[in-house]
Coordinates of N, CA and C in Angstrom, one line a residue:
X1 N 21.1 -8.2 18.6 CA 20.1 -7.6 17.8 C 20.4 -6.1 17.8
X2 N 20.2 -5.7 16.4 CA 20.8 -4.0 16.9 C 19.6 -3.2 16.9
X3 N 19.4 -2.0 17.5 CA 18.5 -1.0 18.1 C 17.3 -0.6 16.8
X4 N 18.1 -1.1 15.4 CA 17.3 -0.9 14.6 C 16.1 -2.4 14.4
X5 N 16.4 -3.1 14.6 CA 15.4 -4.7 14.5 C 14.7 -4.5 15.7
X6 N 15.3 -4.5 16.9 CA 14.8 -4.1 17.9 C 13.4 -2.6 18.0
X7 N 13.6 -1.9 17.3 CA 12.4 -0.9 17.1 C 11.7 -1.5 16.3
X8 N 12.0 -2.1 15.3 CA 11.0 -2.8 14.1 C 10.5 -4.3 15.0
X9 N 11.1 -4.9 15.3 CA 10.2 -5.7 16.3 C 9.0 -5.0 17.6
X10 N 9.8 -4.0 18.0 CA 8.4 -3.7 19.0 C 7.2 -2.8 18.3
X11 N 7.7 -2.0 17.3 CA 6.4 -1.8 16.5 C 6.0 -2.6 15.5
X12 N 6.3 -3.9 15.0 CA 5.1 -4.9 14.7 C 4.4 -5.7 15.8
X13 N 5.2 -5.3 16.8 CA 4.4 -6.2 18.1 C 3.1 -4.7 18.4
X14 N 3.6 -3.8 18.3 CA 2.3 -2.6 18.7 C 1.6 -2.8 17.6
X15 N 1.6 -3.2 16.1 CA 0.7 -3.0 15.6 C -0.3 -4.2 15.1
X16 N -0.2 -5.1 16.4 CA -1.5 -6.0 16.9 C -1.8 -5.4 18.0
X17 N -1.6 -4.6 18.9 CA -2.6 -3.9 19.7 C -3.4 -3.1 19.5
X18 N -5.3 -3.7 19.1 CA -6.0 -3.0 19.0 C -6.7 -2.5 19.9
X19 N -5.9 -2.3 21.2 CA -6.6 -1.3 22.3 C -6.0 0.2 21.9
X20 N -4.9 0.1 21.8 CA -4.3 1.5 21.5 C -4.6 1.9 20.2
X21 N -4.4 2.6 19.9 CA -4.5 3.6 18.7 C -3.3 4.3 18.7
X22 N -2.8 5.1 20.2 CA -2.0 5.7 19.3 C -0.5 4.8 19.4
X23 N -0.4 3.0 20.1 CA 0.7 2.7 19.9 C 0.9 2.4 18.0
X24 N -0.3 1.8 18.1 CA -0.7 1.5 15.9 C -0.4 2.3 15.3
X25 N -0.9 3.4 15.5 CA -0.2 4.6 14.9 C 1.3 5.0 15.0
X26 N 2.0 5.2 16.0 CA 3.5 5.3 16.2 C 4.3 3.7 15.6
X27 N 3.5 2.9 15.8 CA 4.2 1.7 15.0 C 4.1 2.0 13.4
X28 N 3.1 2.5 12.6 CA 3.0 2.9 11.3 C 4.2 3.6 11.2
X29 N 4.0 4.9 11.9 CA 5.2 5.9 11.6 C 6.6 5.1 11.9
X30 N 6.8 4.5 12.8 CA 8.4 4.1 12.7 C 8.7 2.8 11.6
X31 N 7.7 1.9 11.4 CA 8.0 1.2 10.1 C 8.4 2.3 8.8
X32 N 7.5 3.4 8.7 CA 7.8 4.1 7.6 C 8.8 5.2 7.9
X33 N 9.6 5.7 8.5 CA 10.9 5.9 9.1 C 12.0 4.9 8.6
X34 N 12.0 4.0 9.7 CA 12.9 2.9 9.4 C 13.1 2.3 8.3
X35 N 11.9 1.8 7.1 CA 12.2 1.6 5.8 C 13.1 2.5 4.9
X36 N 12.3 3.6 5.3 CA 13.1 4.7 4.2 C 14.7 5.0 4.6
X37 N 15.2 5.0 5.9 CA 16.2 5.8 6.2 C 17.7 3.8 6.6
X38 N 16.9 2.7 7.0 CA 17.5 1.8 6.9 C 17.5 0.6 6.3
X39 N 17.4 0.5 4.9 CA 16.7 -0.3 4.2 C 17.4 -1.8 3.9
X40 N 18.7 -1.2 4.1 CA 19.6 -2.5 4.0 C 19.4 -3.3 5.3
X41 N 19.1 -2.9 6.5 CA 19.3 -3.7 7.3 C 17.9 -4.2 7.5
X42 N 17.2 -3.9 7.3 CA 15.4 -4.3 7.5 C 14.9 -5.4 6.2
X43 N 16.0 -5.2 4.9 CA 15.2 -6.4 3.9 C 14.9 -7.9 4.4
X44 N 15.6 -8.1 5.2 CA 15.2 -9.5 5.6 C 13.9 -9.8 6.4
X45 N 13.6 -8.3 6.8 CA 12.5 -8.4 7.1 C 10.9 -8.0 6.8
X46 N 11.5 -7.6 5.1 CA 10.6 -7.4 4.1 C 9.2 -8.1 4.4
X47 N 9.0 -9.7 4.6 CA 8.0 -10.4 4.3 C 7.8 -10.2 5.7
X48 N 7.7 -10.5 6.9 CA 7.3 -9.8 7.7 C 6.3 -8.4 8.2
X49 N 6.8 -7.1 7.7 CA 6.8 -6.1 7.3 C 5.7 -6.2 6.7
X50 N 5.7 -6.5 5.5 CA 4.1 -6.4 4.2 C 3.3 -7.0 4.6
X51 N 2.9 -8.3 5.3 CA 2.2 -9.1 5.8 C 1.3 -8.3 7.4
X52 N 2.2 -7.9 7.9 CA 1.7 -7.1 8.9 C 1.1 -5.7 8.5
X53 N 1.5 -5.0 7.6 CA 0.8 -3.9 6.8 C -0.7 -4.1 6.2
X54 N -0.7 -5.4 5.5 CA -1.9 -5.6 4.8 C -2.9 -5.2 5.3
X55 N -3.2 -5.4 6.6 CA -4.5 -5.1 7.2 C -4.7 -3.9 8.0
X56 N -4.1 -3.4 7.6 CA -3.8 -1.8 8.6 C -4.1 -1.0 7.1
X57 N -3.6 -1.6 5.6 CA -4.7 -0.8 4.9 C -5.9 -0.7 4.6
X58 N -6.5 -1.7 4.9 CA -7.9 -1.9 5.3 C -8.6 -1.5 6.4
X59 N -8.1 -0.8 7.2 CA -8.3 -0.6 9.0 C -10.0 0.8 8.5
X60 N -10.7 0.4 9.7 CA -11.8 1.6 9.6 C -11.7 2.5 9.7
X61 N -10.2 3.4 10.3 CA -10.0 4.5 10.6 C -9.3 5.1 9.1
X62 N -9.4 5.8 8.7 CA -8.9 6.8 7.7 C -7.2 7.2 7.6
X63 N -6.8 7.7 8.9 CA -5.7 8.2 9.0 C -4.6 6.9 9.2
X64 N -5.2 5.8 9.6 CA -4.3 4.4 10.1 C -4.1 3.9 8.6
X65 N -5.4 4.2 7.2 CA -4.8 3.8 6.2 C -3.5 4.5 5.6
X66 N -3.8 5.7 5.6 CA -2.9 6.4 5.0 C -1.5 6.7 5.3
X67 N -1.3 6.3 6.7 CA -0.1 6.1 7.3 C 0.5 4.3 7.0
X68 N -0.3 3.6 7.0 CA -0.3 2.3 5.9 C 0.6 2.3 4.7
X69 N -0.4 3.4 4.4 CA -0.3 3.4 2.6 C 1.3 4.2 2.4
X70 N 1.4 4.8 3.1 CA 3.2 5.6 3.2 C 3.9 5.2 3.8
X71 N 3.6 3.8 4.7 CA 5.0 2.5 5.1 C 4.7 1.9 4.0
X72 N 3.7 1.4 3.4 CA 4.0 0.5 2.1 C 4.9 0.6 1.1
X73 N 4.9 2.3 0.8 CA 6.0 3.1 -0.2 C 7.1 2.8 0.4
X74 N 7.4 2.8 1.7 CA 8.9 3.3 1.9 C 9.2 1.5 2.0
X75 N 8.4 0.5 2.1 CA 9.1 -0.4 2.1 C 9.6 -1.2 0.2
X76 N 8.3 -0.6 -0.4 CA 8.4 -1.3 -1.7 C 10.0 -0.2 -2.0
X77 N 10.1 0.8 -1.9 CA 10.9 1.5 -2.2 C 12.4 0.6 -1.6
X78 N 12.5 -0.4 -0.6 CA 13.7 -1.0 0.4 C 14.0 -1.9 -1.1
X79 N 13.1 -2.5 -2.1 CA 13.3 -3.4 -2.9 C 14.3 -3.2 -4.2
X80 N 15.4 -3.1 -4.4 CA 15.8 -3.5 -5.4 C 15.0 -3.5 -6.8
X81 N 15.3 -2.3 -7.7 CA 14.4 -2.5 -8.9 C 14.9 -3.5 -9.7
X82 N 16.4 -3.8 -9.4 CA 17.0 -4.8 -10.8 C 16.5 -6.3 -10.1
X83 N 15.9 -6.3 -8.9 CA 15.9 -7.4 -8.7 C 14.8 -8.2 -8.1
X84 N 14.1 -8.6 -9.8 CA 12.8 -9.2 -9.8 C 12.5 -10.3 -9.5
X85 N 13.8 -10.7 -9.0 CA 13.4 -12.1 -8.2 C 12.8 -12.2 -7.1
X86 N 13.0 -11.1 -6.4 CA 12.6 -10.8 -4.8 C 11.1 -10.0 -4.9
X87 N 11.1 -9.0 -6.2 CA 10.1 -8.2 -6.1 C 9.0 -8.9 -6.7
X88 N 8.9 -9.8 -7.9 CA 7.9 -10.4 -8.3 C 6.8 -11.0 -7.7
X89 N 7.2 -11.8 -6.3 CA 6.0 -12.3 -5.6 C 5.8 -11.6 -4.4
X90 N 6.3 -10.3 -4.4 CA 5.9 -9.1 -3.3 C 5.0 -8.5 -4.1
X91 N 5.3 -8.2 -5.1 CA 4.3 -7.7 -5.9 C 2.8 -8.1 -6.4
X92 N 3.0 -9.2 -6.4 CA 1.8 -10.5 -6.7 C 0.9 -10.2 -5.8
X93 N 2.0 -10.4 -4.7 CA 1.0 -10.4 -3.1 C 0.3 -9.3 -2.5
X94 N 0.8 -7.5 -2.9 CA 0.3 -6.6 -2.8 C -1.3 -6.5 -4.1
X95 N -0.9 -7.5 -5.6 CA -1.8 -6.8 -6.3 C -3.0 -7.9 -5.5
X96 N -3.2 -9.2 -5.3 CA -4.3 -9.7 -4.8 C -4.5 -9.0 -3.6
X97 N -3.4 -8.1 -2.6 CA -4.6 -7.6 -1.4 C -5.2 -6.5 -2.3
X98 N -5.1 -5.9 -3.5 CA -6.0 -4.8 -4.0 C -6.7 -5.2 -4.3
X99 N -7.3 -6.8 -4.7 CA -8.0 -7.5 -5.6 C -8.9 -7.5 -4.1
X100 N -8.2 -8.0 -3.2 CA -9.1 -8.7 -2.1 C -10.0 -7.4 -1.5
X101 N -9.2 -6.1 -1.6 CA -10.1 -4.8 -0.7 C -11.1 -4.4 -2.1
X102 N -10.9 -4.6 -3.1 CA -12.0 -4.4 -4.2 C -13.2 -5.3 -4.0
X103 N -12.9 -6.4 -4.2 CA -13.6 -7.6 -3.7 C -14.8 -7.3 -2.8
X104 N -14.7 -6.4 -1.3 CA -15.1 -6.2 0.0 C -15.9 -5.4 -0.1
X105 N -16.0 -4.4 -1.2 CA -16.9 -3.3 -1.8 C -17.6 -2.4 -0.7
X106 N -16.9 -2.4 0.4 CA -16.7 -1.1 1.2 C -15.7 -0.1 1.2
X107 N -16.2 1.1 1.8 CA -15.2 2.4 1.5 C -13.7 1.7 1.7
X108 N -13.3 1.1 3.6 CA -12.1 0.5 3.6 C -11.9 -0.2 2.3
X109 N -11.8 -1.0 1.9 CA -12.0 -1.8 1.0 C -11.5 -1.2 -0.5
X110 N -12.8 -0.4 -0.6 CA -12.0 0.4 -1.9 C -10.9 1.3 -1.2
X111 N -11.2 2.0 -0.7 CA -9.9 3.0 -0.2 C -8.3 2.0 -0.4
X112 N -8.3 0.7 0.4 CA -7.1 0.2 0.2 C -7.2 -0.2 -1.4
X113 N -7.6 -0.7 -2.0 CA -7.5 -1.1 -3.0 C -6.8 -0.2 -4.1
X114 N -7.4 1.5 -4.0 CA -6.6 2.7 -4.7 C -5.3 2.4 -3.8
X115 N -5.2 3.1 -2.9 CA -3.9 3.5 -2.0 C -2.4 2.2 -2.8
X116 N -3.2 0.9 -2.7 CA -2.0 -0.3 -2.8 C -1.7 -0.2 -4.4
X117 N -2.4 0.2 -5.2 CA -2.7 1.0 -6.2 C -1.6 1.5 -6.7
X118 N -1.6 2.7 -6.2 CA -0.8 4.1 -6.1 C 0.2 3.6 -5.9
X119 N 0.9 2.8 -4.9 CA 1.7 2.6 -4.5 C 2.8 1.5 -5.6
X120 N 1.6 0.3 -5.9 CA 2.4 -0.2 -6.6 C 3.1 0.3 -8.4
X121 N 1.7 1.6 -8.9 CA 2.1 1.9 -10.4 C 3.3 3.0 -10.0
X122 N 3.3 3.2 -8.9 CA 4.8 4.3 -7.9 C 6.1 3.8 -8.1
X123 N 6.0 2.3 -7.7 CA 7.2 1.3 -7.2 C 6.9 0.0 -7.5
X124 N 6.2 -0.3 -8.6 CA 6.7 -1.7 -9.2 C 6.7 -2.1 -10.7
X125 N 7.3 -0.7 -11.1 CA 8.0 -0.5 -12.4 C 7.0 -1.0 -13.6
X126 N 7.8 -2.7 -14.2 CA 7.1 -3.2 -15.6 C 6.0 -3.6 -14.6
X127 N 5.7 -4.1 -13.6 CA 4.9 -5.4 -13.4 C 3.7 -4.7 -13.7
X128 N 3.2 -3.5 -12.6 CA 1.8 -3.0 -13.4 C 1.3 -3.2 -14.7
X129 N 2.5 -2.9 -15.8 CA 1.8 -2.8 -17.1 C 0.8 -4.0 -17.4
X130 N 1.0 -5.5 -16.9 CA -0.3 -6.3 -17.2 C -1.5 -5.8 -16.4
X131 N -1.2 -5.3 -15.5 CA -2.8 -4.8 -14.3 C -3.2 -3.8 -14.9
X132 N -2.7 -3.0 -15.8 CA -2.7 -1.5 -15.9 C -4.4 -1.5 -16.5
X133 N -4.7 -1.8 -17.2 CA -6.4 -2.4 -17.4 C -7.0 -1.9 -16.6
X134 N -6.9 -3.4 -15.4 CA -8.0 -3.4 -14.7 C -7.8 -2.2 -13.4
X135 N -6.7 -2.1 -13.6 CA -6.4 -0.6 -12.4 C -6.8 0.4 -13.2
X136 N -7.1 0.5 -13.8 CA -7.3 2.1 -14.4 C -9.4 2.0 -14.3
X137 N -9.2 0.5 -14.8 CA -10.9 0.4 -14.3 C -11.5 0.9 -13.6
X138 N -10.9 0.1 -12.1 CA -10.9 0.5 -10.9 C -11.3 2.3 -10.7
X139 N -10.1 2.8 -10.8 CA -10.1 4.4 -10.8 C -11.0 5.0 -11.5
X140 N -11.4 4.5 -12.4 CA -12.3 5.2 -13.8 C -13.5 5.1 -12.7
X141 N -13.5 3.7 -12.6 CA -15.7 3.6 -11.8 C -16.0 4.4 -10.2
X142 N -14.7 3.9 -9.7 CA -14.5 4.7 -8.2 C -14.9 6.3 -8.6
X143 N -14.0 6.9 -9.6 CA -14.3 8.4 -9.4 C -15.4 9.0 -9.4
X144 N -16.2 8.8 -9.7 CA -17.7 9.0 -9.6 C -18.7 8.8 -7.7
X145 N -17.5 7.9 -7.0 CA -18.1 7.5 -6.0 C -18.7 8.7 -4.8
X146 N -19.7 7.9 -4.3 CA -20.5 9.2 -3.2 C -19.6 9.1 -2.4
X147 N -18.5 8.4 -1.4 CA -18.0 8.6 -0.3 C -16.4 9.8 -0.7
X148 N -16.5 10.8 -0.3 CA -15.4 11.7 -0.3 C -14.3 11.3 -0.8
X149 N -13.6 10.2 0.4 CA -12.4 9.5 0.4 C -12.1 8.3 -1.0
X150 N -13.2 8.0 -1.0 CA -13.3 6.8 -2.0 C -12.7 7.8 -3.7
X151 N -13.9 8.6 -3.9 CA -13.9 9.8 -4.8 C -12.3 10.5 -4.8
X152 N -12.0 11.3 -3.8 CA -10.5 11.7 -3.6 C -9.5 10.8 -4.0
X153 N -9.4 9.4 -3.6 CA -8.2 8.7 -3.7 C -8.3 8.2 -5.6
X154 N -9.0 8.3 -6.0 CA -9.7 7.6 -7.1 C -9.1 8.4 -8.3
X155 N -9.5 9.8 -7.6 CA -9.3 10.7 -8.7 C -7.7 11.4 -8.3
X156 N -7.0 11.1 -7.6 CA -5.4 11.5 -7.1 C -5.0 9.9 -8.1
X157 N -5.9 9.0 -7.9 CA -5.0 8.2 -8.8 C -4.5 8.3 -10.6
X158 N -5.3 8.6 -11.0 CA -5.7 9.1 -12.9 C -4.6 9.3 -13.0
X159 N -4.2 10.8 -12.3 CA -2.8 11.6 -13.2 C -1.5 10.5 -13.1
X160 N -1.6 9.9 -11.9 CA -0.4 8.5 -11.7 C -0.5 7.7 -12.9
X161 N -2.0 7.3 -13.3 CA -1.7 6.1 -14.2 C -1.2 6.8 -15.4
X162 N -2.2 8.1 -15.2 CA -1.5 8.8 -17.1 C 0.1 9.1 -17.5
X163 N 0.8 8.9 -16.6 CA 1.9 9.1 -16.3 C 3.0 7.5 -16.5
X164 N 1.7 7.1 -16.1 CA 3.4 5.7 -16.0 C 2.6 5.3 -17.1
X165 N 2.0 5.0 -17.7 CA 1.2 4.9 -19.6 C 0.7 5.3 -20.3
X166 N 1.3 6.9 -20.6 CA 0.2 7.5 -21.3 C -0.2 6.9 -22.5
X167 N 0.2 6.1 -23.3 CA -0.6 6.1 -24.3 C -1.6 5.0 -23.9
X168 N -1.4 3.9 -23.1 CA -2.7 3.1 -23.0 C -3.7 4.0 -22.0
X169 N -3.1 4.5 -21.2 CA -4.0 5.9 -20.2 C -5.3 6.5 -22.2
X170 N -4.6 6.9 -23.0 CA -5.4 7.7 -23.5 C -6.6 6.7 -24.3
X171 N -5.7 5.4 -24.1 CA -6.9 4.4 -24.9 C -8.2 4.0 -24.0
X172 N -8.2 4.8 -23.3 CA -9.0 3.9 -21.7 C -10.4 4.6 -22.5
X173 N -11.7 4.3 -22.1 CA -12.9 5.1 -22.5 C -13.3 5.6 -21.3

């Protein structure tokens, strides 16, 4: 096993320790390290990896999401854009956890729901364009919201969507 699996194994084993905080956290940071700087040797451990993320963007703490939400990038980023064989049901599986933190209609909840959001109209090219709708929904009703974070992420999202469609972006009401 080389020193790089071996780091990615002991921080998905830290990031089921909910006594610590700061091992969860240093396990965030080195998954989002290690995706971005070794990507070839970690794809096999793509499904692993996402499945262990899911719930850390949902986490109560604020800062545990957003460190989430920036291993998510660097992993969707490990994926191959020509190769939608691999990406399409990673993708599937990220848009139902946005479905499912929508769903939960708490701050966590919404908060993941933008962030997996962001990430995927970032790094999953055509596939958004069928979600682009109900994601833009999403952001449209959130921005108005009373919680700061909810509000902030909501409205950081718009300029992303106007961007990856402007012209259905301009058809939105």
């Amino acid at each position: 096993m080389s020193s790089v699996e071996t780091d990615l194994s002991r921080s998905l084993e830290w990031l089921t320790n909910e006594r610590s905080e700061a091992l969860r956290m240093t396990a965030l940071q080195i998954i989002e390290a290690l995706c971005t700087g070794t990507s070839t040797t970690l794809f096999p451990f793509l499904s692993k990896i996402l499945t262990q993320l899911s719930p850390h963007l949902r986490d109560h703490k604020y800062e545990f999401r957003i460190a989430a939400s920036r291993a998510l990038g660097a992993c969707l980023g490990m994926i191959p854009s020509h190769d939608t064989a691999t990406r399409a049901p990673w993708l599937s599986y990220l848009y139902e956890e946005q479905q499912r933190g929508q769903g939960l209609g708490s701050v966590e909840g919404y908060h993941a729901a933008l962030l997996i959001s962001q990430e995927l109209i970032q790094h999953g090219g055509m596939y958004m364009q069928g979600n682009f709708a109900s994601t833009s929904d999403l952001a449209l009703k959130l921005k108005d919201h009373r919680d700061p974070i909810i509000h902030k992420a909501a409205i950081s999202l718009l300029p992303v969507l106007a961007r990856y469609s402007p012209q259905d972006f301009t058809k939105l009401n």
